[in-house]
Structures are given as C-alpha cells and as structure tokens.
Short mmCIF file of C-alpha atoms in Angstrom, two decimals:
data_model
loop_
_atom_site.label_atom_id
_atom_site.label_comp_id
_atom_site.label_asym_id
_atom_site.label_seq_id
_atom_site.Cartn_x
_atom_site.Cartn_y
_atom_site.Cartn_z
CA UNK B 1 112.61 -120.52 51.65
CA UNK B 2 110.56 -121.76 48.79
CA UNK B 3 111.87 -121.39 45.32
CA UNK B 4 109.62 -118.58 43.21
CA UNK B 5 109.35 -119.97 39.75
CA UNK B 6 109.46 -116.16 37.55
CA UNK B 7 106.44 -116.04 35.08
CA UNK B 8 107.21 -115.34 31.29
CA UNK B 9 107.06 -111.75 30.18
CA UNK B 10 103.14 -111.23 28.87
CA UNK B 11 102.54 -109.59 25.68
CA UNK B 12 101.57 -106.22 25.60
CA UNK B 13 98.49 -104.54 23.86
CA UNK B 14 98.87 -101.33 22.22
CA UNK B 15 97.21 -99.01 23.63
CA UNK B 16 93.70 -98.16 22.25
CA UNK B 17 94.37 -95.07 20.55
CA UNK B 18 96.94 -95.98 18.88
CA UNK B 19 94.95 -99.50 17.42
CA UNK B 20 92.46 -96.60 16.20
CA UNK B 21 94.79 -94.56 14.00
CA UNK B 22 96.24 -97.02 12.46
CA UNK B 23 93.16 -98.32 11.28
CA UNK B 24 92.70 -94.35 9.85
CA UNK B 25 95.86 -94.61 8.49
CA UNK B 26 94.85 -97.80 6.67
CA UNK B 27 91.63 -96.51 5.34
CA UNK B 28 92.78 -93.15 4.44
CA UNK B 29 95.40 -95.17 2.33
CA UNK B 30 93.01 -97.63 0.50
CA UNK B 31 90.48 -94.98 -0.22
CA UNK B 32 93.53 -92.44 -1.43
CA UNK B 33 94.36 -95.68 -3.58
CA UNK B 34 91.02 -96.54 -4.87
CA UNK B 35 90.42 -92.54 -6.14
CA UNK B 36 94.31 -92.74 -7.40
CA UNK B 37 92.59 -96.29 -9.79
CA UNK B 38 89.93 -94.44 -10.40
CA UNK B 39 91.19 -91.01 -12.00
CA UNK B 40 93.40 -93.85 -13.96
CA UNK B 41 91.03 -95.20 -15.27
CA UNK B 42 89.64 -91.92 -16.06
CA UNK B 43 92.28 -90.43 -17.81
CA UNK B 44 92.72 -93.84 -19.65
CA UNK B 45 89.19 -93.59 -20.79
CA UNK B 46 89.94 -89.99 -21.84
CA UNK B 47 92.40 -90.38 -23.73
CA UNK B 48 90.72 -93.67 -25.65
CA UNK B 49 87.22 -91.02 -26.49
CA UNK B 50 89.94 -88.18 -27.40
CA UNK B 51 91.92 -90.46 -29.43
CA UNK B 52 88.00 -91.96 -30.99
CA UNK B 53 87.01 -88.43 -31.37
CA UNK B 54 90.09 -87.34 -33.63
CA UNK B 55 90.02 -90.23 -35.58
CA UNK B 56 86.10 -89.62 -36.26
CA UNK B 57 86.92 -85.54 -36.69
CA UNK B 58 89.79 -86.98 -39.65
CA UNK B 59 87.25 -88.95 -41.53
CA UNK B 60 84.79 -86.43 -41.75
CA UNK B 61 87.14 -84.06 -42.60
CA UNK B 62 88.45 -86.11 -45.46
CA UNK B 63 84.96 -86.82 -46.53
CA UNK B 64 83.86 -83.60 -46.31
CA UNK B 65 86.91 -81.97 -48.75
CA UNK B 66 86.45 -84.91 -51.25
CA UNK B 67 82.63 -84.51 -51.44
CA UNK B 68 80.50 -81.50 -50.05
CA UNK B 69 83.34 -78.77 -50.50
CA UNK B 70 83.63 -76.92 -53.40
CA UNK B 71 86.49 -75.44 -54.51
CA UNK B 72 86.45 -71.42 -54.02
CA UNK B 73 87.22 -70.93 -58.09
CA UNK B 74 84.07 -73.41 -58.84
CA UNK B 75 81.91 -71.19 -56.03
CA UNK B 76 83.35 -68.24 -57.71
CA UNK B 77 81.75 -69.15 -61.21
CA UNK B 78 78.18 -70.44 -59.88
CA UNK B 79 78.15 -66.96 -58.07
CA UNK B 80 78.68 -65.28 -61.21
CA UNK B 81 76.28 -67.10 -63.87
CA UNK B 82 73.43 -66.64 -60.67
CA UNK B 83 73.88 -63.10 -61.06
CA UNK B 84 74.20 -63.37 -64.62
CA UNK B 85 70.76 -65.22 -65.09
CA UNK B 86 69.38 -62.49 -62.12
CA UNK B 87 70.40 -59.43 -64.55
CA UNK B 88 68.36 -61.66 -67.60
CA UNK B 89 65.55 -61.78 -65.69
CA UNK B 90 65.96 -58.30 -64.24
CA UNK B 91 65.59 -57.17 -67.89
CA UNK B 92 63.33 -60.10 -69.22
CA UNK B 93 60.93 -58.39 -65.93
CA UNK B 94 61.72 -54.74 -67.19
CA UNK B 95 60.65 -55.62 -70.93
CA UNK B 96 57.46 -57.67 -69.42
CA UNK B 97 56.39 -54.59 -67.66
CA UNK B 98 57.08 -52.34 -70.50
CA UNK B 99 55.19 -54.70 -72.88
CA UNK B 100 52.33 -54.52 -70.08
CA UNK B 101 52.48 -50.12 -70.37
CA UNK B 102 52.23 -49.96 -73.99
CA UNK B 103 49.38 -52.40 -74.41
CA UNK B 104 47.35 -50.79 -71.66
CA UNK B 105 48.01 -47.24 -73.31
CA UNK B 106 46.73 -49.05 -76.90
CA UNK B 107 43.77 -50.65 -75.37
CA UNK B 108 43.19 -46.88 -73.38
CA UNK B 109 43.62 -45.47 -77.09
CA UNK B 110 41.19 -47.90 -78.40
CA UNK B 111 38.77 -47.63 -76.16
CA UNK B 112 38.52 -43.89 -76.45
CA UNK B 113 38.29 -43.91 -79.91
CA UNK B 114 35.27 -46.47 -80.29
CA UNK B 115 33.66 -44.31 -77.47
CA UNK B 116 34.19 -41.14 -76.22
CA UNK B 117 35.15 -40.00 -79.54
CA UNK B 118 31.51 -41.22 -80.96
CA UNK B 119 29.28 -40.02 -78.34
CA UNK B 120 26.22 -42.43 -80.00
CA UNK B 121 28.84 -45.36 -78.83
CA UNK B 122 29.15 -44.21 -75.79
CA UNK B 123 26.69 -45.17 -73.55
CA UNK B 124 24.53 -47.22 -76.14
CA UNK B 125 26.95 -49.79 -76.93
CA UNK B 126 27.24 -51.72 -73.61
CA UNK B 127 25.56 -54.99 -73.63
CA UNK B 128 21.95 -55.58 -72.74
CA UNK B 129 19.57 -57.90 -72.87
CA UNK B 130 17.20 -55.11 -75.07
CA UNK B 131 20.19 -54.43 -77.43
CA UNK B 132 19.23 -54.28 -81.01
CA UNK B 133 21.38 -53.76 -84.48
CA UNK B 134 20.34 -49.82 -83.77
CA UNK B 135 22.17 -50.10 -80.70
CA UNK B 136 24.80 -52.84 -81.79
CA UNK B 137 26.77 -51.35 -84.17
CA UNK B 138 30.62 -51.89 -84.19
CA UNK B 139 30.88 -49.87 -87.63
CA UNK B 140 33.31 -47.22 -86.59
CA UNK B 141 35.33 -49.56 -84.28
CA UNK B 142 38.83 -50.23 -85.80
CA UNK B 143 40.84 -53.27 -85.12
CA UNK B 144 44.46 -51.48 -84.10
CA UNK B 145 48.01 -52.67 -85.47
CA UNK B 146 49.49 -52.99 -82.34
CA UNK B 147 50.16 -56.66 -81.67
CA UNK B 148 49.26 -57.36 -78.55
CA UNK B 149 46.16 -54.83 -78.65
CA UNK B 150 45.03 -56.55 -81.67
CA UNK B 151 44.92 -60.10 -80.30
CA UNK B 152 42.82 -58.58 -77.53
CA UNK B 153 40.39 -57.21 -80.68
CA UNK B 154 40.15 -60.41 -82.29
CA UNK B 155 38.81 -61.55 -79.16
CA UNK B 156 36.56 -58.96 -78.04
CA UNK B 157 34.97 -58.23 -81.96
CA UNK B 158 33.71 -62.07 -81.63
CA UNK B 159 32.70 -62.53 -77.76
CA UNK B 160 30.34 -59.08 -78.17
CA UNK B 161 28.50 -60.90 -81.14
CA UNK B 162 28.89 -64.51 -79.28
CA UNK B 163 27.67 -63.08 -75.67
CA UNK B 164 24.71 -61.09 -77.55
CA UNK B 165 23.13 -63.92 -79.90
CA UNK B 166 20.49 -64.32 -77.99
CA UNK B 167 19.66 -60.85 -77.53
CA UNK B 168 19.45 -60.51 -81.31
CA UNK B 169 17.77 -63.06 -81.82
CA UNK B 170 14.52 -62.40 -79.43
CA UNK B 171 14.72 -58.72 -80.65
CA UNK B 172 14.44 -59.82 -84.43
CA UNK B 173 11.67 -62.77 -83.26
CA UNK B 174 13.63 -65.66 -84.70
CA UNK B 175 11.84 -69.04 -83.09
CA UNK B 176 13.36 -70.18 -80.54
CA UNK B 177 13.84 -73.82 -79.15
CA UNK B 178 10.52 -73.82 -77.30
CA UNK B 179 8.75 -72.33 -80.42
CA UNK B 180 10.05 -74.02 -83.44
CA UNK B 181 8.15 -76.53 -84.99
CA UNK B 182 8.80 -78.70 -88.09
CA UNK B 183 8.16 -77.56 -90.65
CA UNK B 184 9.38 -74.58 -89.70
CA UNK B 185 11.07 -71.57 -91.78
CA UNK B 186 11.55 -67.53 -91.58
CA UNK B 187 12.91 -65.85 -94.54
CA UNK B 188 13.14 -62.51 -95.37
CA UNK B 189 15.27 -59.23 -95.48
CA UNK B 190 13.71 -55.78 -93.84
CA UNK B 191 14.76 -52.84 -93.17
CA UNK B 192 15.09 -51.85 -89.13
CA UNK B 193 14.42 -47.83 -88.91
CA UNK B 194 13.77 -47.96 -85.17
CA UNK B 195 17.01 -45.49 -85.29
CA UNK B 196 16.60 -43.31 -88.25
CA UNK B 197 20.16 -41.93 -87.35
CA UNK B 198 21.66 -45.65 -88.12
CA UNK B 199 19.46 -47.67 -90.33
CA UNK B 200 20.44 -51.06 -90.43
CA UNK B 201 19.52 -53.84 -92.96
CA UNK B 202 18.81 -57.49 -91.66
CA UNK B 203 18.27 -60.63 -92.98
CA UNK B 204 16.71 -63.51 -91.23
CA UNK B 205 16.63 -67.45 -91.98
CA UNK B 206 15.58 -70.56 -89.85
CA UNK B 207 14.15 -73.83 -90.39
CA UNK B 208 14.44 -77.32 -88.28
CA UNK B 209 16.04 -79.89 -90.14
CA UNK B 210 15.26 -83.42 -89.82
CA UNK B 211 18.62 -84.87 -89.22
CA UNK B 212 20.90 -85.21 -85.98
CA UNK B 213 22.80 -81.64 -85.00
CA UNK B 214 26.56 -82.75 -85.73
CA UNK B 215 25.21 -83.91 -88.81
CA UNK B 216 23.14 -81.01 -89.68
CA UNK B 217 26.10 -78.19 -87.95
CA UNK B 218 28.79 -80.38 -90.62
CA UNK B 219 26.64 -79.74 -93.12
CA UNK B 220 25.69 -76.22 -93.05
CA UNK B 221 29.38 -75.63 -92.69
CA UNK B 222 30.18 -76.79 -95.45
CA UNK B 223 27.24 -75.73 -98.24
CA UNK B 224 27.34 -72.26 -96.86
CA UNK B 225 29.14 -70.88 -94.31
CA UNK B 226 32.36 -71.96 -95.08
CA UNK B 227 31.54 -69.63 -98.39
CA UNK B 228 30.89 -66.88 -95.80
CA UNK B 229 34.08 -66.90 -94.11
CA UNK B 230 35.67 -67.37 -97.50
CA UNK B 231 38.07 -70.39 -96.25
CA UNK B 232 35.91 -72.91 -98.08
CA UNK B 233 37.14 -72.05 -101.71
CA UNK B 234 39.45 -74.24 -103.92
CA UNK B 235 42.26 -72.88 -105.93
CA UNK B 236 40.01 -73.22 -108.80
CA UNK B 237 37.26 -71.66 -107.66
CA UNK B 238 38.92 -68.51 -106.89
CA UNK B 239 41.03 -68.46 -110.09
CA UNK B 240 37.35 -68.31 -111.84
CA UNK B 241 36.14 -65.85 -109.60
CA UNK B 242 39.26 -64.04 -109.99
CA UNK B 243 39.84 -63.38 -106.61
CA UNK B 244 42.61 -64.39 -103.81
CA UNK B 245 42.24 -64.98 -100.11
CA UNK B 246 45.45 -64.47 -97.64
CA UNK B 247 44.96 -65.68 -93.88
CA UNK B 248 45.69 -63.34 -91.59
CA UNK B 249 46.94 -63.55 -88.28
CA UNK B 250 46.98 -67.18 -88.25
CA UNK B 251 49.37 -68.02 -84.91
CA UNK B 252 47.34 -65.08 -83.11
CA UNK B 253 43.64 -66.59 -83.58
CA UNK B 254 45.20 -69.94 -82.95
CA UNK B 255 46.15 -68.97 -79.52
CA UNK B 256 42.74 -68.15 -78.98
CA UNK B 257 40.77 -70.31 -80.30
CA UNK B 258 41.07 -73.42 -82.83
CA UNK B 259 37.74 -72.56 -84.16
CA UNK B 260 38.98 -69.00 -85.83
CA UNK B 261 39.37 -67.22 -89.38
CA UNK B 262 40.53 -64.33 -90.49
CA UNK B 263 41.09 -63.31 -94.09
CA UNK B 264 41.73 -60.58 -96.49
CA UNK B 265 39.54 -61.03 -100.01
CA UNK B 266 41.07 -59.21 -102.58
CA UNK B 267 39.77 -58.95 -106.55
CA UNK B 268 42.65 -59.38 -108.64
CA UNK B 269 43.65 -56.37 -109.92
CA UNK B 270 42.25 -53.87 -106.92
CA UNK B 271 44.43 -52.83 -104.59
CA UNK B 272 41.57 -52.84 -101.69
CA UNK B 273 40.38 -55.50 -99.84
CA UNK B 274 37.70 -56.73 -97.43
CA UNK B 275 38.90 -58.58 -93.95
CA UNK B 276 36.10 -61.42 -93.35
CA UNK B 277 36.53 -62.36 -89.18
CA UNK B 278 35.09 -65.79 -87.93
CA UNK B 279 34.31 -67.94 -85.22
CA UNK B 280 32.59 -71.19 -83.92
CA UNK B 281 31.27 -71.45 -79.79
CA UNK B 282 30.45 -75.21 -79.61
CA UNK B 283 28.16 -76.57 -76.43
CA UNK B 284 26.87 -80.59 -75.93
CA UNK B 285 23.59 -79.32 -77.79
CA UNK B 286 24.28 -75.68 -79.38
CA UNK B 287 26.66 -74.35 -82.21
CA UNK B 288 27.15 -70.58 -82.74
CA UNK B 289 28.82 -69.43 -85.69
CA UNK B 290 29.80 -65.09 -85.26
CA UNK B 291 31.17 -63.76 -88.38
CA UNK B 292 31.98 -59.73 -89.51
CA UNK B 293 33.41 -57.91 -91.82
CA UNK B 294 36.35 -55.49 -90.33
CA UNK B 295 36.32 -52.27 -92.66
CA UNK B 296 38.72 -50.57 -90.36
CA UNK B 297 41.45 -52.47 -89.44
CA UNK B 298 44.74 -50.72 -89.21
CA UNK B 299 47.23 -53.16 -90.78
CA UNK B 300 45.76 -52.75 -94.11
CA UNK B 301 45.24 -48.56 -93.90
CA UNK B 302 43.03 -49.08 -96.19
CA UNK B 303 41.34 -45.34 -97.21
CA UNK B 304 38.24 -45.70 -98.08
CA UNK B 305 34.86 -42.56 -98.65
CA UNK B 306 32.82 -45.40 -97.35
CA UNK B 307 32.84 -48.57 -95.44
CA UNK B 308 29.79 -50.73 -94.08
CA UNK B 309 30.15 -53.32 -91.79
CA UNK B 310 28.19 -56.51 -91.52
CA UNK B 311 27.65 -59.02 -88.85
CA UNK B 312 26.15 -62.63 -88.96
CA UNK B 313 24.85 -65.17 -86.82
CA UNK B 314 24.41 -68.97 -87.23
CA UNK B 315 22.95 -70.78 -84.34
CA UNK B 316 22.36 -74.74 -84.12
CA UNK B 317 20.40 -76.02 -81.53
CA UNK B 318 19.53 -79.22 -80.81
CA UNK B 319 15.60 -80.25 -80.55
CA UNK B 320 15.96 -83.58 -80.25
CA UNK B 321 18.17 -86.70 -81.57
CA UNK B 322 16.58 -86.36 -85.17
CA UNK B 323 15.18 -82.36 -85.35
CA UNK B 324 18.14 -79.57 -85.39
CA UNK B 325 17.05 -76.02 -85.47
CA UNK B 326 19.06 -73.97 -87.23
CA UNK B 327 18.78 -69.72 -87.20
CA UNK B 328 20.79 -67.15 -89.33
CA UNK B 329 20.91 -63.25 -88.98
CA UNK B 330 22.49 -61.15 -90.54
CA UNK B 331 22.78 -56.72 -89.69
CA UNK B 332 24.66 -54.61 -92.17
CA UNK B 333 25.42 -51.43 -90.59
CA UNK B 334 24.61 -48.07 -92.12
CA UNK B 335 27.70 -46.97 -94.18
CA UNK B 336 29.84 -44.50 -92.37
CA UNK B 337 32.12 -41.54 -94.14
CA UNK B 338 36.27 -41.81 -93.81
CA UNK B 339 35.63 -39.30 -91.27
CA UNK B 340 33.63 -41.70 -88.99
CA UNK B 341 30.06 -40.00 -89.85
CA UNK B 342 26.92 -41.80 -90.72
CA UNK B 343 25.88 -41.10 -94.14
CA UNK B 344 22.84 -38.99 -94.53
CA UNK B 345 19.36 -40.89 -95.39
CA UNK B 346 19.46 -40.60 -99.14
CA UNK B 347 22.77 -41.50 -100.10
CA UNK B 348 22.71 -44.58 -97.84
CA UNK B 349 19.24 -45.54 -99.63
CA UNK B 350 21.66 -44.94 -103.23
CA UNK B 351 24.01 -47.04 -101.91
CA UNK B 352 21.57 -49.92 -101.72
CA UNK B 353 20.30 -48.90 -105.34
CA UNK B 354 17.49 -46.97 -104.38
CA UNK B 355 16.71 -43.49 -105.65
CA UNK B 356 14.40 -42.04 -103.01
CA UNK B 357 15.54 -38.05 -104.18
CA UNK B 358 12.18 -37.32 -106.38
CA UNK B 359 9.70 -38.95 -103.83
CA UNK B 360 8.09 -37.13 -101.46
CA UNK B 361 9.89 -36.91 -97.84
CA UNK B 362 7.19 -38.43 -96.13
CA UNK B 363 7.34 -41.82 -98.34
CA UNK B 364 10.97 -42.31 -99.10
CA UNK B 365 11.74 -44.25 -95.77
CA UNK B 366 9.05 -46.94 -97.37
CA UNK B 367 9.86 -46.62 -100.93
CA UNK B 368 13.89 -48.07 -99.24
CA UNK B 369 12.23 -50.57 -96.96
CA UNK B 370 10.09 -52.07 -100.30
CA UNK B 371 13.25 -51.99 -102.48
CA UNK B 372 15.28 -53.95 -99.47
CA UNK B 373 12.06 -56.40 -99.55
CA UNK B 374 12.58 -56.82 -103.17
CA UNK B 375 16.47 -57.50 -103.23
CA UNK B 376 16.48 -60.16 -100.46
CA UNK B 377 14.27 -62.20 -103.12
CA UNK B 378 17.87 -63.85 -105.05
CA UNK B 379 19.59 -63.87 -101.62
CA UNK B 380 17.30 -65.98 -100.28
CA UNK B 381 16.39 -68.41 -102.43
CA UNK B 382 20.59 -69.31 -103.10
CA UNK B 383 19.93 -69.91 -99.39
CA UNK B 384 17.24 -72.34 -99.86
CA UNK B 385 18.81 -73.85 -102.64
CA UNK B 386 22.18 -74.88 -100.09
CA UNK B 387 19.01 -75.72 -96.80
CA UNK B 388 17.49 -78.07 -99.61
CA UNK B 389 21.12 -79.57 -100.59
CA UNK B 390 21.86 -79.90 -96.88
CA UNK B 391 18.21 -81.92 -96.05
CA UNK B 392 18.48 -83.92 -99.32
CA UNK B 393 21.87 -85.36 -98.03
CA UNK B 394 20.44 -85.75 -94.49
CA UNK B 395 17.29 -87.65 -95.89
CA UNK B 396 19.63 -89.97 -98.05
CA UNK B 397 21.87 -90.58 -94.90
CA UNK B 398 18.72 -92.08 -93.31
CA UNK B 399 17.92 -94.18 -95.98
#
C-alpha cells in the first residue's frame, strides 16, 4: 500500500467577528487615549492661565494699594473740608440772596418815593422822544445811602440825561449836525414857562470849531468843564477860593465807568455842601458830557428849606476832520421846599433876584423871563472868553 505523506497542520484564521472587535477594542483605546492627552493638556494649560492670571491679579493689586488707594483717614479728611467748603458756600449763597432782598426792597423804596409819592413824577417822567426840562425834572429824586441801591443811582441819574440828549436838544432847537454851519453860535439864557407849575431856567451854547474833535473834546475839557465838575482845580486855586472838594464814592463810579466824578464842594467854614455828579459817553465821532447837581442825597442828610437841582449837557460831534460842533445846555429846576413841594411863583422869581410882588399879575411871568435874559449876559460871555481860548490854541496848533 502506498505510503501517505501527512500534510503540516495549516494555520488557522480567527474567525471574523472576533478580527472585528479587536479592531473596536483598539480604537476605543486610542481614541480613550487621545481625549485622556487632550484633557492633559487642558488642565496643563489651565493651570499655566490660572497661575498667569494670579500673578497679573498680584501686580495690580500691589499697584493699585501703592497708587490709586487712599488711605480711609486721608478719605476721611477730604470728606470733611468738601462739606466744610459746601456749608461756606451754603452761607456765602444765603448772604448773596439776602444781599439780593434788601437791594430790591431799596430800589422798591426808591422808586416809590421819586413816583408814586409825587404824582407830577409819575407818569410824566418816563422817557420820550417829546420830553422837555418841564417834564424832565429829577429835583425831588434822592440818591439813597444804601450801598448797593446807590451804585444803581449813580448809574441811572447819568444814563436818563445820557439816553435823553437828544431829546433836549431838538426840544430847545440847538443845531444839529445837518444844520450847523461855520460860523455858527447860539447863546443865551430863557426862561421855559411851558409848565407854570415847574418853571425851569435854561441856558444854551454852540458853535463849530475849526479844529479836529479829540482836539477840540481835550480842549473844552479842560478850559471849562473840568471847572464844572469841580475836579479840575489845583490846591491853590481852591485855597483862594476858599473852598475844598472830597471825591466821593470813588471805587463805586469806577466800577461803572472810568469816565465818572462825583464830589462834595464845601465853603470853608459851612457845614453844607453841594454834590456835583459827572460823566463822559465817548463814540468814533460823538462825545457827551452829563453832569448834575444831587441836592438830595442821603449820605450827607443834608437839611435844607430849599434845594434846586441843575443838569448840563455837552455834546461833541464830529462834522468833519477839521469842523467839531460843539452844544451845551444847561436846565435848573424850579427850587423845591424840604417837604418836596415846588415853591410858589414869586418866591422862586426872589430866588433868582427878581421882585415880581408890586407888578401886576398879568406881567410878572415877563418881568422874570427879562431879568433871566439880563443875568445870562456875565455867564455867557466867561463862556466865550474859555470858546475863544479853546479856538486860539486850535488855530496856533495849525500853524
């Protein structure tokens, strides 16, 4: 029989299912791996940004503490001197307002005393264009103690004249810029009964000078109406008149205006005095000069029967580079009683040296206005004598 050679043992495959979850197996490790690295590396990263993030949070805290944050004792004391300097003002406010009360219940005082309390005031003193010295009379308005109040009068005495000078000026027919002519000149002093009630005295003078308006304005200032104002007088010149001049008010009118006097004139030897307010309104081509007497003012309590105010005006205009018109006016009030009354028609006439008692009723109102005529003579020609001065110097300038 033949010989049967036995074959070697063959190898033998898994079986397919198995092959299969191994390979799971595998996977399922190598991904379970790969998250396991991952989350490692996660929490390594962690911790490095935690770590990062304390450091950082330490060095701003240190900064912080050594240079924003204040101590609670140095908080402590800038509370307290905040509320101290909020009380100051809280009081500084209070005192403001209080300040505020009493110089509106002054003003309110004022006020009702220039007008309601003089009913011709009343309704005839507010400005118009048709206002005349009938209408314009300040005589019985007083110029009140109370500080504030009074810088508030200063004002208001000069802006009425100052906001009215042209008003005055057409009513009393003074030429105007369109009308004056070189040579040109009004003189004169009348007598203006268009209110037989409050008879007023005025005095007018204008020429054109033949020099340049600063030139002209300088002058005038200086021959005349620094004589007005009293504030152009030497030592020596008032020694001889034997009189003295004290500024009043001086840090008051300098708040308002640079361009302001006020003065008491006193005779040596009298008690009483006269209060002599100024002030200059300056324009490119125009210079207006307001001046008054204050009879009432209550600072000096003066008691007087009788006072009489007086207001001026001096207004420059410019005609051309060599012609300067120059117009003055001046209103004296009626007199008026301690009592604020206008004195009666005969005894104002006396006060201006005129005896009208033995002529007949009818003639006495002309008998004053002839005698006011015949005064303003001496008045005016002192006034031509400083016009003359003033062109004389002008004419030698141009030489």
């Amino acid at each position: 029989m033949p010989q049967v050679t036995a074959c070697p043992p063959m190898a033998q495959t898994p079986p397919p299912s198995k092959d299969k979850a191994a390979t799971r197996r595998q996977y399922k490790s190598q991904k379970q791996q790969y998250y396991r690295e991952q989350q490692r590396d996660q929490v390594v990263a962690m911790r490095k940004l935690i770590h990062d993030l304390q450091a950082e949070r330490q060095r701003l805290s240190t900064r912080s503490k050594s240079k924003s944050l204040l101590a609670w004792k140095d908080v402590a004391v800038a509370l307290k001197e905040y509320a101290d300097e909020s009380l100051i003002e809280r009081h500084s406010l209070q005192a403001t307002r209080e300040k505020h009360i009493q110089l509106l219940l002054q003003l309110n005082k004022w006020i009702a005393q220039a007008s309601m309390d003089h009913p011709q005031l009343s309704t005839s003193a507010y400005p118009s264009s048709s206002w005349s010295a009938s209408h314009f009379s300040l005589a019985r308005v007083s110029l009140v103690a109370h500080k504030a109040s009074r810088k508030h009068g200063y004002d208001w005495f000069t802006q009425i004249l100052y906001h009215n000078t042209d008003a005055l000026m057409q009513t009393y027919q003074l030429p105007t810029v369109a009308t004056a002519v070189a040579p040109h000149r009004v003189a004169d002093l009348f007598l203006d009964s268009s209110n037989l009630d409050c008879l007023n005295v005025i005095a007018r003078y204008a020429m054109v000078f033949n020099g340049p308006f600063e030139h002209v304005v300088d002058l005038v200032k200086q021959r005349e109406i620094q004589y007005k104002s009293y504030t152009g007088y030497s030592k020596q010149e008032l020694h001889l008149k034997r009189m003295t001049v004290d500024y009043v008010d001086p840090e008051a009118l300098a708040s308002i205006s640079s361009r302001m006097s006020y003065v008491l004139i006193k005779n040596i030897g009298n008690a009483k005095g006269t209060t002599v307010l100024y002030r200059e309104y300056n324009t490119l081509d125009r210079a207006v000069i307001v001046g008054q007497s204050v009879p009432l003012d209550e600072v000096f309590a003066q008691t007087m029967s009788l006072s009489r105010k007086s207001m001026s005006w001096y207004v420059f205009d410019r005609l051309s580079p060599t012609k300067t018109l120059m117009r003055n006016l001046f209103v004296f009030n009626h007199s008026v009683s301690a009592t604020g009354e206008y004195l009666h028609f005969e005894a104002e006439a006396q006060r201006w040296g005129c005896d009208v008692s033995s002529w007949p009723e009818a003639s006495k109102l002309d008998v004053l206005s002839c005698h006011i005529a015949n005064i303003g003579a001496a008045g005016i020609a002192r006034t031509d004598i400083a016009m003359a001065s003033v062109q004389d110097t002008l004419d030698q300038r141009r030489q």
